[in-house]
XYZ file of N, CA, C and O in Angstrom:
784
model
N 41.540 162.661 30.989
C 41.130 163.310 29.758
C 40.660 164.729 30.098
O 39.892 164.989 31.024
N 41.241 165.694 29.186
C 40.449 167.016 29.831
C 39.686 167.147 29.153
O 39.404 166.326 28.280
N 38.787 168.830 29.447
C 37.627 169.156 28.971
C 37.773 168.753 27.215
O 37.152 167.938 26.532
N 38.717 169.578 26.922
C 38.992 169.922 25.316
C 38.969 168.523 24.843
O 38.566 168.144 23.742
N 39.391 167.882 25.686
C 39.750 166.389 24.148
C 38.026 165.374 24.232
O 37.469 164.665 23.394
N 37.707 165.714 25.448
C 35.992 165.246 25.861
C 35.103 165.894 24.634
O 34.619 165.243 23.707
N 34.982 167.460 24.848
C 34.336 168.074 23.873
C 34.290 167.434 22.375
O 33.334 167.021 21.719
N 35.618 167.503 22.093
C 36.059 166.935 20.499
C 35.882 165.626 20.540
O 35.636 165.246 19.396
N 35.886 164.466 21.534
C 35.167 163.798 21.457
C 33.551 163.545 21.135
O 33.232 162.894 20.140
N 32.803 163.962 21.811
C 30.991 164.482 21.743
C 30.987 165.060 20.660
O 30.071 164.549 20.016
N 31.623 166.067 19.888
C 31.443 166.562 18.849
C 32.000 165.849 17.814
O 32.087 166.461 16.750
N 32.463 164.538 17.850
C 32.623 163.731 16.710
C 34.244 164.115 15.628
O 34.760 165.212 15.411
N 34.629 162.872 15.197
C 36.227 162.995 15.384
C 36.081 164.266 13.992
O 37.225 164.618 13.704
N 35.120 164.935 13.186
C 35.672 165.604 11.837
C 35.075 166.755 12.099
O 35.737 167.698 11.665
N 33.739 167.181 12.823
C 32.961 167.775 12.560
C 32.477 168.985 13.827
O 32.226 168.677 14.992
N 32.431 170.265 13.312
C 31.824 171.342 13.998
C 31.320 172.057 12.976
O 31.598 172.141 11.780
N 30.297 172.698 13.885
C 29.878 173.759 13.092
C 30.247 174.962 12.445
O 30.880 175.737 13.162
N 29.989 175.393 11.092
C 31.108 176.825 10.621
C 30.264 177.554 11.557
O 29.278 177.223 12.216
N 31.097 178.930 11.401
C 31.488 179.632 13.325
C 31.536 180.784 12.717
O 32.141 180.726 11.646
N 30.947 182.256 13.120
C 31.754 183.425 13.226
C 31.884 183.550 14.305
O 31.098 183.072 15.122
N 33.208 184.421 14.696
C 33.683 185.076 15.935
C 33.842 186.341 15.734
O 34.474 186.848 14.807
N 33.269 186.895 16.601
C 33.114 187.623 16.693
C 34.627 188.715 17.969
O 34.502 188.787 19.192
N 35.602 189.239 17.324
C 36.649 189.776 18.440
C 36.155 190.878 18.754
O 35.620 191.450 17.804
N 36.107 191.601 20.073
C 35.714 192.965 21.172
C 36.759 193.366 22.096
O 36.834 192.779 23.176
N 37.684 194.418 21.767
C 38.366 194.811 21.977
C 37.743 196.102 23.154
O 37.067 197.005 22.661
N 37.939 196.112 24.260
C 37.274 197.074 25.087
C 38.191 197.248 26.144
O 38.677 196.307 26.773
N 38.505 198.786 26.406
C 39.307 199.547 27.358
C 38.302 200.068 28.395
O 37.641 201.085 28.189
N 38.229 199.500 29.269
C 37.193 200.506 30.463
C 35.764 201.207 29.370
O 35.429 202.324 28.975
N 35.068 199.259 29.173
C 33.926 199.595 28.194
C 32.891 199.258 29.192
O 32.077 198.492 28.675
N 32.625 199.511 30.330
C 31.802 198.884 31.543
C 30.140 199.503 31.070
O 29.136 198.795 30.997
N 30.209 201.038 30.781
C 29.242 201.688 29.911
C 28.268 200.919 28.856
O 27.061 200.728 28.701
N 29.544 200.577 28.197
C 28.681 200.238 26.505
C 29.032 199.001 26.221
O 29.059 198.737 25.019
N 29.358 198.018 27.084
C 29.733 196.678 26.639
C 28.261 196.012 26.508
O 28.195 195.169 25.613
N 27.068 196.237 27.238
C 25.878 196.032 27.150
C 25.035 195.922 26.235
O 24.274 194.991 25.971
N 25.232 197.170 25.620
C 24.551 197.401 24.290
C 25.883 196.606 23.404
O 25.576 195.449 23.120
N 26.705 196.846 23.123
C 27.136 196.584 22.193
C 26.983 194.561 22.103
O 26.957 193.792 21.142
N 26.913 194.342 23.584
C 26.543 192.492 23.530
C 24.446 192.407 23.033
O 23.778 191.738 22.244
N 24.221 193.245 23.811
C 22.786 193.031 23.085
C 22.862 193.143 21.916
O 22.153 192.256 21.443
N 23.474 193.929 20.849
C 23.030 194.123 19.482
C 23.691 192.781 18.775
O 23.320 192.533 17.627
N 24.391 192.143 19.232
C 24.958 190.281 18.841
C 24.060 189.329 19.549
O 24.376 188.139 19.545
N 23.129 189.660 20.070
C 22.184 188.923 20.383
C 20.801 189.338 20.329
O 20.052 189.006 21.248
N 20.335 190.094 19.262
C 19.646 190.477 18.285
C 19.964 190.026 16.684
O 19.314 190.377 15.700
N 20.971 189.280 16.708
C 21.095 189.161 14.990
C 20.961 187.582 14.750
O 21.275 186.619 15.450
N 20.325 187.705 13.385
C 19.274 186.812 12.832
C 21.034 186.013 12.221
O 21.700 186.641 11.398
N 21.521 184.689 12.752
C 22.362 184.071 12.188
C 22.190 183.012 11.095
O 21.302 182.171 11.234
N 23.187 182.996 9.737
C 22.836 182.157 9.090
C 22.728 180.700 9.565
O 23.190 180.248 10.613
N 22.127 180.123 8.735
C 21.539 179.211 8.494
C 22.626 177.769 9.304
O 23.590 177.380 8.644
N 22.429 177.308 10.277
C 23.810 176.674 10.581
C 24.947 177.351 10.951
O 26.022 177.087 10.413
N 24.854 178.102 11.711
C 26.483 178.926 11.200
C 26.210 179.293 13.195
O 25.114 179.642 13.635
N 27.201 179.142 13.895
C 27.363 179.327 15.440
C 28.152 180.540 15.672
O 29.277 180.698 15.198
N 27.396 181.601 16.587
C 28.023 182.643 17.014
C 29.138 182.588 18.597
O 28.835 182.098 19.685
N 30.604 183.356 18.154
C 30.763 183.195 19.691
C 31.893 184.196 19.047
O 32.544 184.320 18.009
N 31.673 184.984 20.623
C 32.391 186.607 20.917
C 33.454 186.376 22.264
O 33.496 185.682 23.280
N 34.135 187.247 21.693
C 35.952 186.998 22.274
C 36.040 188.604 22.640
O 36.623 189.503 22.033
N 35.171 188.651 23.974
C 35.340 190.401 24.635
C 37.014 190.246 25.320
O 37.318 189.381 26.140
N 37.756 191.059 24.890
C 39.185 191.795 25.457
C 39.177 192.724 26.628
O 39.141 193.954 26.600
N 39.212 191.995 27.575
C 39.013 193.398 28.409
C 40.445 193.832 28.650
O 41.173 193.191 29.409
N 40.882 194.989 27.966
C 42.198 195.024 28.023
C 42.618 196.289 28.790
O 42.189 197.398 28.473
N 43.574 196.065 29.931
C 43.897 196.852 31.113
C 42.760 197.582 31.401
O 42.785 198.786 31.143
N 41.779 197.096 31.879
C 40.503 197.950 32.033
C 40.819 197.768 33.853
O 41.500 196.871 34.350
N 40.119 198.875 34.604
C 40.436 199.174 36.032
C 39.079 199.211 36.434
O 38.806 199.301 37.631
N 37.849 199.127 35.223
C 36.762 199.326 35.873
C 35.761 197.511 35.760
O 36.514 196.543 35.866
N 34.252 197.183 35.567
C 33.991 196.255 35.423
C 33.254 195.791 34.241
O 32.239 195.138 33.999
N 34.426 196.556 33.446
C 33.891 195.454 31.876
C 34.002 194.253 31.850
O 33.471 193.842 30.818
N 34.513 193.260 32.582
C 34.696 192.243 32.451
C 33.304 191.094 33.144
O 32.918 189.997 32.740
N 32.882 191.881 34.223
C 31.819 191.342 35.115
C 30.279 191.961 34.275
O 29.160 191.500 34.500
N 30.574 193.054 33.327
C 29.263 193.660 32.457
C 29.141 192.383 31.470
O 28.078 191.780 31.324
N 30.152 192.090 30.914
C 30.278 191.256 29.615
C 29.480 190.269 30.407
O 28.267 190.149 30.230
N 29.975 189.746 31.050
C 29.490 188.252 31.763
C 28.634 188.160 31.394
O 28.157 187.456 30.504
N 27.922 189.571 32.647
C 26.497 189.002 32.653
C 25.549 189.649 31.515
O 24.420 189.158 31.488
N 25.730 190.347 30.866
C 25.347 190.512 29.206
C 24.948 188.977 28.815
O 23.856 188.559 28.430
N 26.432 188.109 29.077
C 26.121 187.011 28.129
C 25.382 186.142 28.599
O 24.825 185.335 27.855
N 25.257 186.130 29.645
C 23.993 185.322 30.321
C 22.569 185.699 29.864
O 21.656 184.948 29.521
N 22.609 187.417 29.966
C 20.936 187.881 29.825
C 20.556 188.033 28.316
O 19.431 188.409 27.986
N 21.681 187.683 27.274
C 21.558 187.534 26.024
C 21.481 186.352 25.445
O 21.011 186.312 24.308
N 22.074 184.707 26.311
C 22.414 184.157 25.527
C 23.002 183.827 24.641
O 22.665 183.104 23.703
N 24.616 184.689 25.012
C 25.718 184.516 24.033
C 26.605 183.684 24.333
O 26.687 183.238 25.477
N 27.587 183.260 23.169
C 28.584 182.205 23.793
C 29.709 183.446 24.144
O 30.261 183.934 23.158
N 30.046 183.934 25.355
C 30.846 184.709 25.004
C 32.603 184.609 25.871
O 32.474 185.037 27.018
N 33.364 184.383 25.722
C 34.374 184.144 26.419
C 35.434 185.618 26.699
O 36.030 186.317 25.879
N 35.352 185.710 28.248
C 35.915 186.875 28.005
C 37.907 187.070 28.701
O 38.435 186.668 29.738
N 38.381 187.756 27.665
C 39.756 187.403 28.097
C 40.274 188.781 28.696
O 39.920 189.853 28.207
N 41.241 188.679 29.920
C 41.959 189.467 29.778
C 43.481 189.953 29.422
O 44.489 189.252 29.335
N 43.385 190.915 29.299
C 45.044 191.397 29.158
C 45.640 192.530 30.194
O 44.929 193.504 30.444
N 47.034 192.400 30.843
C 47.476 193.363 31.904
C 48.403 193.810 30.884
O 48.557 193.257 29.795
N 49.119 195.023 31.369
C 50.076 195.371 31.019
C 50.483 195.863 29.181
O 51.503 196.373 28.718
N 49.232 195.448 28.532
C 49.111 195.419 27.222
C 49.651 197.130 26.571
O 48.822 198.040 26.607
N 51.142 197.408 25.986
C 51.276 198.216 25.741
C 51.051 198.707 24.325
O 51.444 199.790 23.893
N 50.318 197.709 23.595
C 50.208 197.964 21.941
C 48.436 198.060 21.791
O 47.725 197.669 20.865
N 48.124 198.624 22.868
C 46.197 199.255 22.846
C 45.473 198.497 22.255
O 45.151 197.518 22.928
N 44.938 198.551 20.916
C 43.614 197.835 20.493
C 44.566 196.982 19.461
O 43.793 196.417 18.688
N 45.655 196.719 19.194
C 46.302 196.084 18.236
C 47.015 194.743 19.212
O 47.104 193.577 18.829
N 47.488 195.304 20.593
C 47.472 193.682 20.989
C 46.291 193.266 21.745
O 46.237 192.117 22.183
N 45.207 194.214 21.963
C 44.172 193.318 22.579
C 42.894 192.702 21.547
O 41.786 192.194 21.719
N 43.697 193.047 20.477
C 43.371 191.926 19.304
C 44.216 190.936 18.910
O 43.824 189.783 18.724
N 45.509 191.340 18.746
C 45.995 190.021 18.983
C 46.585 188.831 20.092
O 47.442 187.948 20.088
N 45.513 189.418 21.080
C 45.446 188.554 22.394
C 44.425 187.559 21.838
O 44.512 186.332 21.815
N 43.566 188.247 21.450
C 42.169 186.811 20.727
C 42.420 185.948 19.781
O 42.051 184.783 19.628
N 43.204 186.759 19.053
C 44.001 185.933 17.375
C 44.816 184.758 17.908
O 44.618 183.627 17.464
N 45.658 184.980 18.776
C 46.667 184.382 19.383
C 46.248 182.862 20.500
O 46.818 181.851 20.910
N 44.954 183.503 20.606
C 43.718 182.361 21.765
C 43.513 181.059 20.669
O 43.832 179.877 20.801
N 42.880 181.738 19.586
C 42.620 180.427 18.347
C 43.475 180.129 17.686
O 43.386 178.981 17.252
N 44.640 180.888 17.282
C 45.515 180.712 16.405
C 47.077 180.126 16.459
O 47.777 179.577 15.608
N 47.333 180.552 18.064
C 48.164 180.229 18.338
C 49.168 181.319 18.444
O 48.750 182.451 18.199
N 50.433 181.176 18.770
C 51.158 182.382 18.328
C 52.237 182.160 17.512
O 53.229 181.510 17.841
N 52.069 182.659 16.513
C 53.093 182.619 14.888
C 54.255 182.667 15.373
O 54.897 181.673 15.034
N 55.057 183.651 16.272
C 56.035 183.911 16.374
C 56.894 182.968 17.535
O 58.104 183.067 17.735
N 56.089 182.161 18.145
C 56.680 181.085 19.307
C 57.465 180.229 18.256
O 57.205 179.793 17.134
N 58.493 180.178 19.070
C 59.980 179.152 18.427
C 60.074 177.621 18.593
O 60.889 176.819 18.137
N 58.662 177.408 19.628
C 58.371 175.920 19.758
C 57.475 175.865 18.949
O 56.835 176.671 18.273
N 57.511 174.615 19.126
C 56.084 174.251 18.246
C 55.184 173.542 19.173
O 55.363 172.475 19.759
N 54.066 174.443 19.190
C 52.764 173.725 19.929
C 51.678 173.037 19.018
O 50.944 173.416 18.105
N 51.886 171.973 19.616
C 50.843 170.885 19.294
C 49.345 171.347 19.680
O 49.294 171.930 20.764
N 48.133 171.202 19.013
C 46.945 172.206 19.230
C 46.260 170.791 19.624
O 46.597 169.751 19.057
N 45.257 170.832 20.653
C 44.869 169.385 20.816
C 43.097 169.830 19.969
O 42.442 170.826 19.665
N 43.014 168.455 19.915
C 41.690 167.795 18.801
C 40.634 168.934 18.640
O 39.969 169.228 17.647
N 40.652 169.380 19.627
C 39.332 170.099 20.164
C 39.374 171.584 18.912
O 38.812 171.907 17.866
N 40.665 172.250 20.071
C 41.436 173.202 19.234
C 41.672 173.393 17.876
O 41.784 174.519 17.391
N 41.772 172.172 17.110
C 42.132 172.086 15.830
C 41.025 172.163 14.997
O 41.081 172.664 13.874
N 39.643 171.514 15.674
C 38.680 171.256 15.063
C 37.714 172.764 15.138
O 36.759 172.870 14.368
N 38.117 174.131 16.323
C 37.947 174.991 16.397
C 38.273 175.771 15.348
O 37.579 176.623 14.793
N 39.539 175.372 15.076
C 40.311 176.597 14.376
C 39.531 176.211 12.670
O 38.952 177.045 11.974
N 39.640 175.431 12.485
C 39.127 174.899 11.406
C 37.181 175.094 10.918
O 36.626 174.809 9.857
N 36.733 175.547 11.916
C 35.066 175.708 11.906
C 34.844 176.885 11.443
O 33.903 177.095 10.677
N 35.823 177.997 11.908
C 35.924 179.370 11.992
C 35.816 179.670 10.656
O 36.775 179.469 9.911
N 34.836 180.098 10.273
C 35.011 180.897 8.372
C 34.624 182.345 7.997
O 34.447 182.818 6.874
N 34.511 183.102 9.560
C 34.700 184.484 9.300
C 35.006 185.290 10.562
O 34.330 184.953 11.535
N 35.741 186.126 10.726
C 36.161 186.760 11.927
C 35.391 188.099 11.763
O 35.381 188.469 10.589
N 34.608 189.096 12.803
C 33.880 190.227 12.719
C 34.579 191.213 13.649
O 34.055 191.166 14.762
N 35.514 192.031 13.583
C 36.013 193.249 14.379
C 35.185 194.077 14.591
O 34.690 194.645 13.618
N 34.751 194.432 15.948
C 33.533 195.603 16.368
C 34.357 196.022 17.330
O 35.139 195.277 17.920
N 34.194 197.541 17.594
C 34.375 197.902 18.990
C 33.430 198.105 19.911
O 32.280 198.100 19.472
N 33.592 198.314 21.268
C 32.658 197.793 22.080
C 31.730 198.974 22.456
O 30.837 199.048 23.300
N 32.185 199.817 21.626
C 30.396 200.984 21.877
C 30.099 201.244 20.626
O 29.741 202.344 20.206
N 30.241 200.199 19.957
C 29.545 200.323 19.390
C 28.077 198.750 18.791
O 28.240 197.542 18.961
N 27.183 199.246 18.319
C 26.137 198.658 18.283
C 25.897 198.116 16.874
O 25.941 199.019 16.039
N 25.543 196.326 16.124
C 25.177 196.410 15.027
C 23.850 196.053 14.809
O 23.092 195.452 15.571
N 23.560 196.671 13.208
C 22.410 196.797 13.317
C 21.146 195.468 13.504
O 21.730 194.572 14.113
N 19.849 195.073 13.250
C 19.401 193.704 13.749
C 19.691 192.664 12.648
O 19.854 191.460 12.849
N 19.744 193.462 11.136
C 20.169 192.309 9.649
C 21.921 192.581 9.785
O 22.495 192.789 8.716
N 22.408 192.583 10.516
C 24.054 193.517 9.548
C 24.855 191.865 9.712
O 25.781 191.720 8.914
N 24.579 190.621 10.669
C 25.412 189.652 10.411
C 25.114 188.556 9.325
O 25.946 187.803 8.819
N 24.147 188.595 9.138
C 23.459 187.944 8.376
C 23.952 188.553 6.583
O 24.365 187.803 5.699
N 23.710 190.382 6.420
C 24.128 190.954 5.576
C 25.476 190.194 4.885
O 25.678 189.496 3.891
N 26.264 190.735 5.981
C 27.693 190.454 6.220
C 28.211 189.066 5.596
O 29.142 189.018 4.793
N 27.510 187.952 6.050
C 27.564 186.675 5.418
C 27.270 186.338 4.447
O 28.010 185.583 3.815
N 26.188 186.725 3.996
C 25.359 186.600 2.402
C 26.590 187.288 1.487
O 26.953 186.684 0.478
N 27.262 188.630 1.871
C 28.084 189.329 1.083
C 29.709 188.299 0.929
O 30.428 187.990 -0.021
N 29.725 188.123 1.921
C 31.334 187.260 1.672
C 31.369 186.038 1.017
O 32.196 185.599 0.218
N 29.848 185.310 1.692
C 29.540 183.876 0.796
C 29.651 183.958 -0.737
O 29.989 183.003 -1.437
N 29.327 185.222 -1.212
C 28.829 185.413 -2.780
C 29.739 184.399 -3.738
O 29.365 183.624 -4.618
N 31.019 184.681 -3.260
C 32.158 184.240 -4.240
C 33.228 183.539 -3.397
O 33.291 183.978 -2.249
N 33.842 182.831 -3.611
C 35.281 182.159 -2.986
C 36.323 183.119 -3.263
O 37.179 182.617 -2.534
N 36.829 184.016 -3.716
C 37.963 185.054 -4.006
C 37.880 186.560 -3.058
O 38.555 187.582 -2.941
N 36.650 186.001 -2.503
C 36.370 187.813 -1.632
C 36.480 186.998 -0.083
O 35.872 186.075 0.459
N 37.715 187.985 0.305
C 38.563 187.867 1.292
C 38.007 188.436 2.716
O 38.236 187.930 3.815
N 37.274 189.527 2.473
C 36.325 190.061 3.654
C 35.538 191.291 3.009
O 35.979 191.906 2.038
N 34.564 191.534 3.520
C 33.478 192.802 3.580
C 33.379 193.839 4.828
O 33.634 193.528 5.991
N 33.079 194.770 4.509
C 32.993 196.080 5.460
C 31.841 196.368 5.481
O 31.153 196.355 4.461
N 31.326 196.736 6.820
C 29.640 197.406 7.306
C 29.795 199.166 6.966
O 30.685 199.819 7.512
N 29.397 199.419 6.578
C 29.016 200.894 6.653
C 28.426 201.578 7.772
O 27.404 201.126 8.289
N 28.968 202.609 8.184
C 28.314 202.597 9.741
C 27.758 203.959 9.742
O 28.110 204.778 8.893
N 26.750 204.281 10.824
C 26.117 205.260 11.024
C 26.249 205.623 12.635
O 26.640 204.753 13.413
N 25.954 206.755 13.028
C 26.106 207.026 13.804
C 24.387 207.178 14.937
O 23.418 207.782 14.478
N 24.351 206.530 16.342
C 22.835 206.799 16.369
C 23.332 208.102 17.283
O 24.225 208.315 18.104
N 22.291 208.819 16.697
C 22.511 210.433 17.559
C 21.925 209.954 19.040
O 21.076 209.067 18.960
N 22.264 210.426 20.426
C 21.594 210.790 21.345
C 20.447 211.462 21.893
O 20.477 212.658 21.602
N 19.437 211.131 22.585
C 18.250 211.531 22.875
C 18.610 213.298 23.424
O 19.631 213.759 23.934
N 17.534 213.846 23.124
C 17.633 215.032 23.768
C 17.795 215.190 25.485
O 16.887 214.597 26.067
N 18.608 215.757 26.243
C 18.482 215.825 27.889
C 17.838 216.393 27.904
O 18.018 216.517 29.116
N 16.447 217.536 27.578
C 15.709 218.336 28.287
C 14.311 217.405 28.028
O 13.185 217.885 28.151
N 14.576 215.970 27.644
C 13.787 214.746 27.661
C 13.419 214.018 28.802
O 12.421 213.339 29.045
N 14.805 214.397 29.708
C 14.722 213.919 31.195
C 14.075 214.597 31.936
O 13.989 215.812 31.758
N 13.277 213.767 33.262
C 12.948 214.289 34.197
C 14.584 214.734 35.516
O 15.414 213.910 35.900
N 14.548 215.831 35.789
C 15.327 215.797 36.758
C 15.097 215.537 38.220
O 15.707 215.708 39.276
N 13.897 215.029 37.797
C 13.095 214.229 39.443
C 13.595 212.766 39.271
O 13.846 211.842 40.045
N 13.632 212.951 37.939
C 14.017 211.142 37.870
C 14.961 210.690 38.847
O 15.826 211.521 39.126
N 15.020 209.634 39.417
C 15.934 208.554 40.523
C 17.189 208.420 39.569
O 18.328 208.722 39.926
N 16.770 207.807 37.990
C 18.572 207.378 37.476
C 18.929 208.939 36.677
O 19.675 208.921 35.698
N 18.538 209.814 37.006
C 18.973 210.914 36.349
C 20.344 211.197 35.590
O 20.656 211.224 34.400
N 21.212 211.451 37.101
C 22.566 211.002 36.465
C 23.366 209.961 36.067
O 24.473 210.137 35.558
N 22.784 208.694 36.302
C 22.954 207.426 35.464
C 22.963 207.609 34.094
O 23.865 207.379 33.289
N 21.544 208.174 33.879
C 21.118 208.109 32.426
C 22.157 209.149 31.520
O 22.266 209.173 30.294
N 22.745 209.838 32.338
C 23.087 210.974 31.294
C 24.646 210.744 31.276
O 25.316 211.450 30.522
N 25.326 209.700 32.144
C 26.567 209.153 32.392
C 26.529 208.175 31.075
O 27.503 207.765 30.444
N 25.218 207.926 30.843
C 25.638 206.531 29.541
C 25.754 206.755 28.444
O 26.077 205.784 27.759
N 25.559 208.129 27.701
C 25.728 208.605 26.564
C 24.404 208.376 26.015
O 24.188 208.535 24.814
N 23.749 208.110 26.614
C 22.230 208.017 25.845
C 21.407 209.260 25.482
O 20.719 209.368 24.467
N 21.548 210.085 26.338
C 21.582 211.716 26.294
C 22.014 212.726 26.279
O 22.787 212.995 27.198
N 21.830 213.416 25.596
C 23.117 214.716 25.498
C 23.069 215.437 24.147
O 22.144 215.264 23.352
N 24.432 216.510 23.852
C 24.414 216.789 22.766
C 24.875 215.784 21.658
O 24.979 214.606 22.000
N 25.146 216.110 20.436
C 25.838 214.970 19.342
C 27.143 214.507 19.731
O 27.433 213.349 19.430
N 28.107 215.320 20.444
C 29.390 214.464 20.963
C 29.236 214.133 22.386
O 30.216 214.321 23.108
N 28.424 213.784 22.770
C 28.081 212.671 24.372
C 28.864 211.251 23.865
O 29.732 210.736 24.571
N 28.546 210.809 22.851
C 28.932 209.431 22.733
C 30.556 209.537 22.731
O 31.258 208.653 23.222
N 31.087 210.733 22.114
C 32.514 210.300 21.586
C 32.962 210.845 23.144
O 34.139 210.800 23.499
């Protein structure tokens, strides 16, 4: 018996919890994959409702993939992180590298059988959240987010409004400081286009 059909076993033959997933699409996000996993593990989740994030590390050469990790350890996220090589369609297939993880792939000419586990996954799922990975949400915005889509059965999805957080001033730094140029490598300081 493998893991998957064990799980869906323990979790009982009908039942999981409704789920957002959260997809993270990140190109050599080794920088800002941090913050952007802390600010999903800062948010106040509804009521019953299980969080779990699907980081993309897609053709990345640096260690977004080993940042995410351990993010999700020092956050306490469920977070599974996938990669992609060779991915020539940028943030459109390293989204539908994640789509394709739960969903399967539409366009395969076989037909795959999804085992118990899988099925009972796909089925928990009642909202998908697209973020990119430098960016940060705010501490109410999933919670927001849910209350807004729950309202009605005919509303298909909602959009966050976003703001931009400006960067600290650099003449804030000590240039005695030890992480000097750390600090000013992370976009945390600088003028208004440091981040972009």
């Amino acid at each position: 018996m493998n893991s998957e059909s064990m799980r869906a076993g323990s979790i009982g033959a009908s039942y999981m919890k409704p789920r957002i997933v959260a997809f993270i699409p990140a190109h050599n996000e080794e920088k800002s994959i941090r913050d952007c996993l802390e600010g999903l593990g800062d948010q106040l989740l509804p009521n019953r409702v299980d969080l779990d994030v699907f980081v993309i590390a897609d053709n990345c050469t640096d260690r977004t993939k080993e940042r995410a990790e351990q993010a999700a350890k020092d956050f306490n996220l469920n977070v599974k992180v996938l990669i992609t090589e060779n991915n020539k369609q940028r943030k459109v297939g390293a989204l539908n590298t994640a789509w394709k993880r739960i969903y399967g792939d539409t366009l395969d000419l076989y037909s795959k059988t999804l085992t118990a586990y899988q099925q009972l996954y796909k089925e928990s799922i009642k909202a998908i959240l697209g973020m990119d990975a430098d960016s940060r949400l705010a501490p109410q915005a999933l919670i927001n987010l849910w209350e807004d889509l729950m309202t009605s059965r005919n509303i298909g999805g909602v959009m966050a409004k976003y703001t931009m957080r400006m960067p600290k001033k650099k003449s804030q730094l000590s240039k005695d400081d030890v992480q000097y140029e750390q600090k000013l490598a992370s976009g945390e300081y600088g003028g208004p286009l440091t981040r972009w």
